[in-house]
Coordinates of C-alpha atoms and ligand atoms in Angstrom, one line a residue:
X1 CA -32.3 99.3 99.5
X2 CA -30.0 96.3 99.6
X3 CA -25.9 96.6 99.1
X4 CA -26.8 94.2 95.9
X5 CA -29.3 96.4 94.6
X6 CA -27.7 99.8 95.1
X7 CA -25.0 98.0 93.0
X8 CA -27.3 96.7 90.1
X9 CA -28.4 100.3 90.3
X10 CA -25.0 101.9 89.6
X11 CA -24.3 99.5 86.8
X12 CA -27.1 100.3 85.2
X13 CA -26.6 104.0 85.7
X14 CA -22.8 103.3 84.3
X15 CA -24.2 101.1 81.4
X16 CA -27.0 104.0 80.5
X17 CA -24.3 106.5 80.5
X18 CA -21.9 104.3 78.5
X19 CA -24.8 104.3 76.2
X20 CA -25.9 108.0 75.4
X21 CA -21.5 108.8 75.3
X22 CA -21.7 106.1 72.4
X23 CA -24.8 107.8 70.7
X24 CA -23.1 111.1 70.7
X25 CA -20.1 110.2 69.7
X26 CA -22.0 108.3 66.9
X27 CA -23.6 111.3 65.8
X28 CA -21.0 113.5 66.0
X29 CA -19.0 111.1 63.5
X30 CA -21.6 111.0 61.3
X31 CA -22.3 115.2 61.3
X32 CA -18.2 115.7 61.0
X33 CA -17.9 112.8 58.1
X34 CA -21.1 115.1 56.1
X35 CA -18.8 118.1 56.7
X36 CA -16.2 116.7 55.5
X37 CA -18.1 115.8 52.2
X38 CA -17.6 112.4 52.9
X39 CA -20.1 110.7 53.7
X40 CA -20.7 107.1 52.4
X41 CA -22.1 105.0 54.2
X42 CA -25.6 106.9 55.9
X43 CA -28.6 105.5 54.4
X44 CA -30.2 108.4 54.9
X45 CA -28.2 111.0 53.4
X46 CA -29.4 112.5 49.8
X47 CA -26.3 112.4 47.2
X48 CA -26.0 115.1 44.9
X49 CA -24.1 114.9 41.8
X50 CA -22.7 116.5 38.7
X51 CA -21.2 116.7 35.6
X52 CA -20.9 120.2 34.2
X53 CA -17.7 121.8 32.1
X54 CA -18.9 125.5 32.3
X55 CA -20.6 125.3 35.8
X56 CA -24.1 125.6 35.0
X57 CA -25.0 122.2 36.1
X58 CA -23.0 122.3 39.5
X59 CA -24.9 125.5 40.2
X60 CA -28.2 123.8 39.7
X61 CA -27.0 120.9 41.6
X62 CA -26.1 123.3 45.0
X63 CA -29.4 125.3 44.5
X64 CA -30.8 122.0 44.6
X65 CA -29.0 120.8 47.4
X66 CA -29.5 124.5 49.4
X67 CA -33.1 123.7 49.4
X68 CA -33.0 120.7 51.4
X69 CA -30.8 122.5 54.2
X70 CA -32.5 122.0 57.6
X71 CA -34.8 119.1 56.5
X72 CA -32.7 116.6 55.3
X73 CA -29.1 115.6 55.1
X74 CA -27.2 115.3 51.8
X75 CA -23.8 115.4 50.5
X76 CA -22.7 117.1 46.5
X77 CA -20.0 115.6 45.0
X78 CA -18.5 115.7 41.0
X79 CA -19.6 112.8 39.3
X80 CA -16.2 111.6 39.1
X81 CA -16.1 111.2 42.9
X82 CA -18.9 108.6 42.6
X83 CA -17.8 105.4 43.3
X84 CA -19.2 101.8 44.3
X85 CA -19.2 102.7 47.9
X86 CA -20.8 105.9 47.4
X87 CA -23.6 104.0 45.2
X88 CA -23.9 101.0 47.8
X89 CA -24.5 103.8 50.5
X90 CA -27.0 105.6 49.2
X91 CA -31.0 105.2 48.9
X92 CA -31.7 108.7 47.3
X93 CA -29.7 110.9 45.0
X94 CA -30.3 113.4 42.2
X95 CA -27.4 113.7 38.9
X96 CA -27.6 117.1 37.5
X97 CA -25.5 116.6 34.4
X98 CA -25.1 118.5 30.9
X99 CA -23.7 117.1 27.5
X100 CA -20.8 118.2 25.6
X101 CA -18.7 117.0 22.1
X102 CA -21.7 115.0 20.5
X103 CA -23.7 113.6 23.5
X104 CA -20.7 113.0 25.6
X105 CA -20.3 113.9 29.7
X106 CA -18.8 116.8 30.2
X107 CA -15.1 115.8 31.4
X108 CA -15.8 115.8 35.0
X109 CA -18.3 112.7 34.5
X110 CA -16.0 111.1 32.4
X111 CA -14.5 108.6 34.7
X112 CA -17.6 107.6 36.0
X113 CA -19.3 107.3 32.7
X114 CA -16.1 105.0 31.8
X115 CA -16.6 102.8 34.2
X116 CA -20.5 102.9 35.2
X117 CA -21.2 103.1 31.6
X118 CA -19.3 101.0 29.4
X119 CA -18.0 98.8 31.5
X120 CA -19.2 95.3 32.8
X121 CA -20.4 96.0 36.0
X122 CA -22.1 93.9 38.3
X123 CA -23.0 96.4 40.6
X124 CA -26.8 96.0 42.1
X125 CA -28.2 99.0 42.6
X126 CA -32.0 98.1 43.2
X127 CA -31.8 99.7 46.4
X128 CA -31.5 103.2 44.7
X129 CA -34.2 105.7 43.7
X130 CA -32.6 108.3 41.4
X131 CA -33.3 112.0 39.2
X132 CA -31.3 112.9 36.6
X133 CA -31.6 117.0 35.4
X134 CA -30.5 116.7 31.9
X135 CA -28.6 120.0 30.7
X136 CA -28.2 120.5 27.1
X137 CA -29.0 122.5 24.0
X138 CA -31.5 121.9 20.9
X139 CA -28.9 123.0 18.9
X140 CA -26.9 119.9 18.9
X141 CA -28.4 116.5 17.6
X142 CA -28.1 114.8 20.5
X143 CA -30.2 116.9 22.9
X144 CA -29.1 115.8 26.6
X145 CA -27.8 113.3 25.4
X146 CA -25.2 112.1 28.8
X147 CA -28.2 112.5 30.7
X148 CA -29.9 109.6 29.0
X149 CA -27.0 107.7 28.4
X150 CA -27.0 108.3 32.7
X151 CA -30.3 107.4 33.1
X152 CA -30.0 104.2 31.0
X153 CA -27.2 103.0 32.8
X154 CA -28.2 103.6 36.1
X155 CA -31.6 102.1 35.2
X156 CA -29.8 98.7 34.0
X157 CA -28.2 98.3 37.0
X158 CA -31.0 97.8 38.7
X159 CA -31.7 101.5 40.3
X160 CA -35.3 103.1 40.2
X161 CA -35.8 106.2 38.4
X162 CA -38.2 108.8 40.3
X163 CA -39.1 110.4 36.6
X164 CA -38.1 110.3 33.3
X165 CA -34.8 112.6 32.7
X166 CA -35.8 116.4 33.4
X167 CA -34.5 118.0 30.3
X168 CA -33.5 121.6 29.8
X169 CA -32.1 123.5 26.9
X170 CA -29.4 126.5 27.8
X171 CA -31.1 128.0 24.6
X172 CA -34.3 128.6 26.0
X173 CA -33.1 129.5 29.3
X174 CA -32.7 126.9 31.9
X175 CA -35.2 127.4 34.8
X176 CA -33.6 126.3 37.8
X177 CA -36.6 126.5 40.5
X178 CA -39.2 125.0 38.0
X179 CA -36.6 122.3 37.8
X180 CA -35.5 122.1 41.2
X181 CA -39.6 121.5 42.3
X182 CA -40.4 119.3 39.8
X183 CA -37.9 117.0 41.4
X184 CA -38.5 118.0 45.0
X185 CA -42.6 117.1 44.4
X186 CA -41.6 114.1 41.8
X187 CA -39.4 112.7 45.2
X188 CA -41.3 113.4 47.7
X189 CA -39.1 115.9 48.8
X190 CA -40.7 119.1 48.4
X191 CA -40.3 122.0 51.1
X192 CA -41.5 125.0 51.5
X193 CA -37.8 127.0 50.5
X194 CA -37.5 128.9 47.9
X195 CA -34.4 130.1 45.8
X196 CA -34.3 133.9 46.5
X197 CA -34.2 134.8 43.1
X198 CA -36.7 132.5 41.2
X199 CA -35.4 131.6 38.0
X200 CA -32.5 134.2 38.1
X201 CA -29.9 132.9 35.9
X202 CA -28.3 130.3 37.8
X203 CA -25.0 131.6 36.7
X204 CA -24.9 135.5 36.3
X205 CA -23.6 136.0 33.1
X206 CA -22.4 139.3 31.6
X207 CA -24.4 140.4 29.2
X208 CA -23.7 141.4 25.7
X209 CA -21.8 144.8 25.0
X210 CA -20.9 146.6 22.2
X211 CA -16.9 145.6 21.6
X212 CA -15.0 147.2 18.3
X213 CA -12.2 145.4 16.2
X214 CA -9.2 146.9 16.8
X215 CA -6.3 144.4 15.7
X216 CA -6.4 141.5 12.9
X217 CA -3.2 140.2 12.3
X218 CA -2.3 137.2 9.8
X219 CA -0.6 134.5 11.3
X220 CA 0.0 131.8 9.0
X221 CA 0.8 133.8 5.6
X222 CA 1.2 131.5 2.8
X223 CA 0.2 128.6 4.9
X224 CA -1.1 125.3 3.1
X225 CA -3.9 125.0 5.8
X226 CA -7.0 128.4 5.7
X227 CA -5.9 131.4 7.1
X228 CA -5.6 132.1 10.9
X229 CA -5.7 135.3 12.0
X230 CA -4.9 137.1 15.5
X231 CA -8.2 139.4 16.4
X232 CA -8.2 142.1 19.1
X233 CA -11.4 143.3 20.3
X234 CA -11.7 146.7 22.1
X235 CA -14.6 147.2 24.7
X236 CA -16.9 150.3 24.3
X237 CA -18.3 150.1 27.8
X238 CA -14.2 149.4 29.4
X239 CA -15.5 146.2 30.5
X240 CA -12.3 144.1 31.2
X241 CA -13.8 140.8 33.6
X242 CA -12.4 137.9 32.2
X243 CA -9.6 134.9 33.2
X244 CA -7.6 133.0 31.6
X245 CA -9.6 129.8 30.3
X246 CA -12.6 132.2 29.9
X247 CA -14.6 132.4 26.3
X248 CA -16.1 134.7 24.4
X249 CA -19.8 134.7 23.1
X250 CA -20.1 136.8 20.0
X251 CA -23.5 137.7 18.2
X252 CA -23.5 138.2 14.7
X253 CA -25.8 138.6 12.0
X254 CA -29.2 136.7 13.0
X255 CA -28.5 136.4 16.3
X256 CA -26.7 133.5 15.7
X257 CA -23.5 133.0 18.6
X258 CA -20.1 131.6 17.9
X259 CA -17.5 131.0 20.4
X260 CA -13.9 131.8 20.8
X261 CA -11.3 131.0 23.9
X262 CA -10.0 134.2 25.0
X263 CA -6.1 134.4 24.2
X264 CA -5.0 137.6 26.8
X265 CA -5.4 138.9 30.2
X266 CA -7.4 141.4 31.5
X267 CA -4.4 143.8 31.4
X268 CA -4.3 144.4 28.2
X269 CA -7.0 146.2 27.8
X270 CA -8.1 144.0 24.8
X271 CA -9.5 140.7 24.0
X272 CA -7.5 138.7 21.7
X273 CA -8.5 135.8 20.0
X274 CA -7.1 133.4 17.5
X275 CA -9.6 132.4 14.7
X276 CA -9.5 130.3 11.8
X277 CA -11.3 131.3 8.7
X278 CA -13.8 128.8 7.9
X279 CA -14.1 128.5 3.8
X280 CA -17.2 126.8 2.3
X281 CA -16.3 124.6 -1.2
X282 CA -18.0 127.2 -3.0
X283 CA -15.7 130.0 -1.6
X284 CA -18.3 131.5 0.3
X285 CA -16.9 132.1 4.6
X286 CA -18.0 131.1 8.0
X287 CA -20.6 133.9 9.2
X288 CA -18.8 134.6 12.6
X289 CA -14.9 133.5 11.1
X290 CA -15.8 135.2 7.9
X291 CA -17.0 138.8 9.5
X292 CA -13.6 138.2 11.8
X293 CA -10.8 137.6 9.3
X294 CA -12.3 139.7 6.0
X295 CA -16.0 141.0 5.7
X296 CA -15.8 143.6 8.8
X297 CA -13.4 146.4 8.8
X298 CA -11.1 148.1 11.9
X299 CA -13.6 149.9 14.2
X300 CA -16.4 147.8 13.4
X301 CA -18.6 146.9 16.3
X302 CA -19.7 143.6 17.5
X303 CA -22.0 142.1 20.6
X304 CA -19.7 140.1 22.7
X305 CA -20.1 138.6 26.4
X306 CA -17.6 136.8 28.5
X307 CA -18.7 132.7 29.3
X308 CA -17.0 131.7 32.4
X309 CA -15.1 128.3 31.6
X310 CA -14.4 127.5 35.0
X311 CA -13.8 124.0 34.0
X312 CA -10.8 125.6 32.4
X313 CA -9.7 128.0 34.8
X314 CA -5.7 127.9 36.3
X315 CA -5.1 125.9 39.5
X316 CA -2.3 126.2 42.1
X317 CA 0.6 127.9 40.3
X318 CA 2.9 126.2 42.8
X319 CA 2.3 123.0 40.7
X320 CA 3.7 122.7 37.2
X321 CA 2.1 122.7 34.1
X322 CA 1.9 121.2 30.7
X323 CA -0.3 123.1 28.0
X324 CA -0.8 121.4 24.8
X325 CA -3.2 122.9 22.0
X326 CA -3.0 122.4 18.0
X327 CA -3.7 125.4 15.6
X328 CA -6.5 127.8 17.2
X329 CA -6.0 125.7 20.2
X330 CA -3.0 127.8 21.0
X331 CA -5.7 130.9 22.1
X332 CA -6.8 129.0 24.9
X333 CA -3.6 128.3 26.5
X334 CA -1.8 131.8 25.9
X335 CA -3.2 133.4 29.0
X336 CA -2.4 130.8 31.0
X337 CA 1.6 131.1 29.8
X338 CA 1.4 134.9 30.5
X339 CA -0.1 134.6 33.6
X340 CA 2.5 132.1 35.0
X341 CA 5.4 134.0 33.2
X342 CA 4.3 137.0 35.2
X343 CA 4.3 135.1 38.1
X344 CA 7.3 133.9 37.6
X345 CA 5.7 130.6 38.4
X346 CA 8.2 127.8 37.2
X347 CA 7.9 124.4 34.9
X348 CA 5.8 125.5 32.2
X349 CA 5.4 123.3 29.1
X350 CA 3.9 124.0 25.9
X351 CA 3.2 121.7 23.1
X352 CA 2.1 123.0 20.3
X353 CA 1.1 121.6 16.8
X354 CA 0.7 122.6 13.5
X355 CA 1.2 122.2 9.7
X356 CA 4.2 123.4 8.3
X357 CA 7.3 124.8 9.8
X358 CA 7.8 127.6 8.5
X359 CA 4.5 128.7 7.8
X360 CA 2.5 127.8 10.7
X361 CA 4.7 128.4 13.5
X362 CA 1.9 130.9 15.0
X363 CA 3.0 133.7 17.3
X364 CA 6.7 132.8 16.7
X365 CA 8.6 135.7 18.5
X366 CA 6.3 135.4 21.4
X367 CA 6.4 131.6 22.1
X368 CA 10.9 132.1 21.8
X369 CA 10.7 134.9 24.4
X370 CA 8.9 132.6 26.4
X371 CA 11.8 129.9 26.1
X372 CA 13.8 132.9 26.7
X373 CA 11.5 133.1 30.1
X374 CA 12.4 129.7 31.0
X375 CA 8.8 127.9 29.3
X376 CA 9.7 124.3 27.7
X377 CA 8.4 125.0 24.3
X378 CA 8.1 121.6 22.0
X379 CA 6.2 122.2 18.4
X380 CA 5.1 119.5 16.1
X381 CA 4.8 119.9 12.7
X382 CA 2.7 117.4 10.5
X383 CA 4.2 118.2 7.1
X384 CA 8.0 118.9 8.0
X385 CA 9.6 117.1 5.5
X386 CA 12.5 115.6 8.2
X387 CA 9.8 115.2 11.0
X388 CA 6.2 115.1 10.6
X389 CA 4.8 114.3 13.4
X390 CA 2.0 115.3 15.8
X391 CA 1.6 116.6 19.8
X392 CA 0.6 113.5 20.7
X393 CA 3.8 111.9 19.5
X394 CA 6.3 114.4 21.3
X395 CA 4.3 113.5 24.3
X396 CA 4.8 109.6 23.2
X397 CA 8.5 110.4 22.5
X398 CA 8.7 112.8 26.3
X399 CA 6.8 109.9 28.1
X400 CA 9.5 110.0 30.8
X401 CA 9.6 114.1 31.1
X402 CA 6.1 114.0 31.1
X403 CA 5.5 111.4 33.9
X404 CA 8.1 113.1 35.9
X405 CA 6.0 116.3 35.5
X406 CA 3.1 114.8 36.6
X407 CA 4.6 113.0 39.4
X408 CA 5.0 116.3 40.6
X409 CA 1.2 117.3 40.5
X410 CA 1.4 118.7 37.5
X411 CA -1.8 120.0 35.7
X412 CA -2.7 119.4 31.8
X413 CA -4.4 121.7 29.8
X414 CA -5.4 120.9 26.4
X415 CA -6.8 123.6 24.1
X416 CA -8.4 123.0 20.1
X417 CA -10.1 120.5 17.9
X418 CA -12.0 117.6 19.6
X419 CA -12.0 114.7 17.1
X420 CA -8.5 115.0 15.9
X421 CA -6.0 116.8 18.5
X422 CA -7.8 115.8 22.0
X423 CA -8.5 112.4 20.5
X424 CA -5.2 111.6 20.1
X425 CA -3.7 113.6 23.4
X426 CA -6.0 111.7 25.4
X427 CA -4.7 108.2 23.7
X428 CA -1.4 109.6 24.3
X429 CA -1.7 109.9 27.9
X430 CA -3.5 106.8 28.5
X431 CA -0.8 105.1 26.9
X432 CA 1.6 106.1 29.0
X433 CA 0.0 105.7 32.2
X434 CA -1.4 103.3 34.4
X435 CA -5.2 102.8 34.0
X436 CA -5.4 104.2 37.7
X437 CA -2.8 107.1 37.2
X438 CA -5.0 108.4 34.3
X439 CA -8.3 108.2 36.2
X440 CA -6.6 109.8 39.1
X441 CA -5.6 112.6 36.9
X442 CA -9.5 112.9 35.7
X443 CA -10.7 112.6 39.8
X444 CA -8.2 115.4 41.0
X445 CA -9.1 117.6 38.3
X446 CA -5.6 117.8 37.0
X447 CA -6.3 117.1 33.1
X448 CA -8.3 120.3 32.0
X449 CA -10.1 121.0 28.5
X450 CA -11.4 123.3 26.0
X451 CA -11.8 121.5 23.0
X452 CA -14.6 122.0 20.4
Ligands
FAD501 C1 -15.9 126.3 23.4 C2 -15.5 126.7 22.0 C3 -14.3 127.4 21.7 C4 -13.9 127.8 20.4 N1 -12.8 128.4 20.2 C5 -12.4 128.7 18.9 C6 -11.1 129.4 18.7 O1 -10.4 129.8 19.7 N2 -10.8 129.7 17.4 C7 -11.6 129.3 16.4 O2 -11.2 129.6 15.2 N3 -12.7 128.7 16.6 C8 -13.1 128.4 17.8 N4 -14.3 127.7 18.0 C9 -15.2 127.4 16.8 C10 -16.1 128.6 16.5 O3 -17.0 128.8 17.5 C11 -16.9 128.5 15.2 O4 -17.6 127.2 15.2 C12 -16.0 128.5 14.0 O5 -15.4 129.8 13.9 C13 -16.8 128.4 12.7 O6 -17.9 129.3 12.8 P1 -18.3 130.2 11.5 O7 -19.5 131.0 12.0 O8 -17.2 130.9 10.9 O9 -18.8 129.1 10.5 P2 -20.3 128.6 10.2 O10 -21.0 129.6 9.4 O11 -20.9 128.3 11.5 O12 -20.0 127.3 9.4 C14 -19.1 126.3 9.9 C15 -19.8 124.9 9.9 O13 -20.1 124.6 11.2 C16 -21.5 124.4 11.4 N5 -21.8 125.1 12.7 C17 -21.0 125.9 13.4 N6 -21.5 126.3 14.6 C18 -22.8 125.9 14.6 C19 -23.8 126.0 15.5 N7 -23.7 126.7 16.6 N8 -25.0 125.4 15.2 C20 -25.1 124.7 14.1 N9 -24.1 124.5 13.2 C21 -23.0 125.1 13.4 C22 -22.1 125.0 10.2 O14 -23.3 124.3 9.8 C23 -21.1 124.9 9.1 O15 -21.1 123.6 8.5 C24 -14.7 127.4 19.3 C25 -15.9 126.6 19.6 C26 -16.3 126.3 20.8 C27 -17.5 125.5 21.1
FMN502 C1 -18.7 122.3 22.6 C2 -20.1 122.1 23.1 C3 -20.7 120.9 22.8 C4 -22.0 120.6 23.3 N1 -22.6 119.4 23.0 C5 -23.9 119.2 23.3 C6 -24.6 118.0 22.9 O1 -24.1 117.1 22.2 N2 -25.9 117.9 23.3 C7 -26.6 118.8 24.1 O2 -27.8 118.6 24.4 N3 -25.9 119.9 24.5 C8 -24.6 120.2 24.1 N4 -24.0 121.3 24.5 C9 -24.7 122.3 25.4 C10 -24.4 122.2 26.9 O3 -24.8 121.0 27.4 C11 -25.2 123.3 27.6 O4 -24.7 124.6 27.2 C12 -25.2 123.2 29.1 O5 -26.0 124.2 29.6 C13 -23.8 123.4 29.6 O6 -23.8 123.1 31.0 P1 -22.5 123.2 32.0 O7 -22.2 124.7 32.1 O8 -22.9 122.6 33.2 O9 -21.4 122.5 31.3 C14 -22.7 121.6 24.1 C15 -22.1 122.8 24.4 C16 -20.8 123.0 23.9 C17 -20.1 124.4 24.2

């Protein structure tokens, strides 16, 4: 061999070598990018994402995503977290989403619905083959209702759907592996894997026990609104595994289930709730409100279970926090306060609304001990005579406080009646911040519900 070819030779032994270095290296970005969860820009990678408020739907989406492990990639991601470059990246994904209020996404779908939705946008999507599992209940009119909306909107901007939306109703039991293979053999995707437990419940939920009243206590005595009333609830079988932001499912007469947000820790040994009586025009009560507040007596048993609202659930308690709830709402957030009280965790902010002043100021010794604890405590009343006014305006009136707080990471949680209370706390907040603040809010998770 020449000089000149044993020198073409090395080159092309240095230029192979060059090669395979940049293929690994290649690889190994795109393997530590998936780790990462952030994958956006592989073709080839299956995006999963959901919208769920009580979890059900994000477990169905990793059971999903678990069954493709080993035989293709795929990155899960809350809806929220989808944006255009996550859409322009990918050729396959699946949306397991449920519906909550009346048809809407479930707040972690929000942003995206906002802007995917209802905006204008241009976005072409025809290079995207999409499933949506639609989670909902018969119960409400509009049966899966954000999963249509979802498929709709996907379909309009130009992505193909696989199948019609894959609806299933918590009421009849959602069954996660006839779901999950349904899509897998609808997208060609089907493997031979398994969930463990077919059709186990995809979230294992306590089941009902027998709990006994043990505590009703009038809060709002002469009040021009219907009576509240603080309820404890005493278990029969010592079953004390809830958190704060958890609710309560309780059977009455019928089987028929009401909920309630859980107003206590663990602790205390009892399960205390804040319920409004619900009157009928002809007198006649609520059947879950009306056996609370009047029709059963102490030591009366009832079926109760505990629903995991992790939707709901406290974050870091390093970061402040603002807790705003009207009337019942106030349930919701007390174990939250108590639990950061306890913990001596610091900036804590309540505000809470009601009627009348001096009527309707619910739990009043307990929320001035927490002042007392260092909590900011700010009450609206709508029918003071010298103030009326709402939550939403002390947070209209505190704009700067409230930035601040947030500015600091704080967290919101809002607790109570959708249509009037949320409504206007969410207007509120979008008032006074930027379009991108409030969406970044939504993304990190840091503006938490339980509205009903
Ligand atoms: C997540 C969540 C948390 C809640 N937390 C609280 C709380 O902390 N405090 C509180 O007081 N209330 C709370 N509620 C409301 C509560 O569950 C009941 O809806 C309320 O007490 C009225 O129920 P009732 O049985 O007394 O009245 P009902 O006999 O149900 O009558 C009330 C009216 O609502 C309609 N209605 C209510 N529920 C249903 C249903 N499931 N299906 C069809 N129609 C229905 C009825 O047709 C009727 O017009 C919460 C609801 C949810 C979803
Ligand atoms: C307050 C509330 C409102 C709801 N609204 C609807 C609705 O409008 N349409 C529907 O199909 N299901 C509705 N649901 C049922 C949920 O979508 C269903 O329970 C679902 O399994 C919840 O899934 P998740 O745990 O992922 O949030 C509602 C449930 C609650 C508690």
């Amino acid at each position: 061999m020449s000089e000149s070819e044993r020198l073409l030779l090395a080159i092309l032994a240095i230029a192979l070598y060059s090669l395979l270095c940049l293929l690994s290296w290649f690889n190994h970005l795109r393997k530590s990018r998936q780790q990462n969860g952030q994958v956006i820009s592989d073709e080839g990678v299956i995006l999963v994402a959901y919208a769920s408020q009580t979890g059900t739907a994000e477990a169905l989406a990793r059971q999903s995503a678990a069954q493709l492990e080993g035989t293709k990639p795929y990155q899960i991601l809350p809806l929220n977290q989808v944006n255009e470059a996550v859409l322009a990246n990918t050729r396959q994904a699946l949306f397991v989403v449920s519906t909550y209020g009346e048809g809407e996404p479930p707040d972690n779908g929000a942003a995206f619905a906002r802007h995917f939705l209802t905006d204008t946008i241009s976005q072409d999507l025809s290079h995207l083959q999409f499933s949506v599992m639609a989670l909902g209940d018969k119960l409400y009119q509009q049966f899966c209702g954000f999963g249509h909306q979802l498929y709709q909107g996907l379909s309009q901007l130009g992505a193909t759907p696989v199948t019609a939306p894959l609806e299933s109703c918590a009421n009849e039991g959602h069954r996660a592996q006839e779901l999950i293979s349904k899509w897998q053999i609808l997208s060609g995707l089907h493997t031979d894997k398994v969930a463990d437990k077919v059709n186990a419940p995809l979230i294992p939920e306590f089941c009902f026990e027998p709990w006994q009243l043990t505590e009703r206590v009038w809060l709002n005595s002469g009040s021009p609104g219907a009576p509240a009333y603080l309820i404890g609830l005493t278990s029969m079988a010592n079953s004390l595994n809830w958190q704060a932001g958890d609710i309560a499912e309780l059977k009455f007469t019928g089987g028929a289930i009401r909920h309630y947000s859980i107003a206590s820790l663990p602790e205390s040994g009892v399960i205390e709730l804040i319920v409004r009586q619900h009157q009928f025009a002809d007198g006649s009560l609520g059947l879950g409100s009306g056996w609370l507040t009047h029709a059963a007596a102490l030591n009366d048993k009832v079926e109760l279970r505990i629903k995991a609202n992790p939707a709901f659930h406290s974050t870091n308690t390093d970061t402040p926090a603002i807790f705003i709830g009207s009337g019942t709402g106030l349930a919701g957030l007390r174990g939250h306060i108590l639990q950061r009280v306890q913990s001596q965790a610091s900036q804590n902010w309540l505000i809470f609304g009601e009627r009348d002043p001096q009527k309707d100021d619910f739990l009043q010794a307990e929320t001035a001990n927490w002042v007392s604890q260092g909590v900011k405590v700010s009450k609206a009343f709508s029918r003071d005579a010298d103030n009326p006014q709402y939550v939403q305006d002390i947070m209209l009136q505190q704009a700067d406080k409230l930035k601040n707080w947030l500015q600091q990471g704080a967290v919101i949680y809002v607790c109570g009646n959708r249509k009037g209370m949320a409504h206007g706390v969410d207007n509120a907040l979008q008032q006074i911040l930027s379009e991108q603040q409030y969406e970044q809010l939504i993304i990190q998770q840091r503006y938490r519900r339980d509205i009903y």
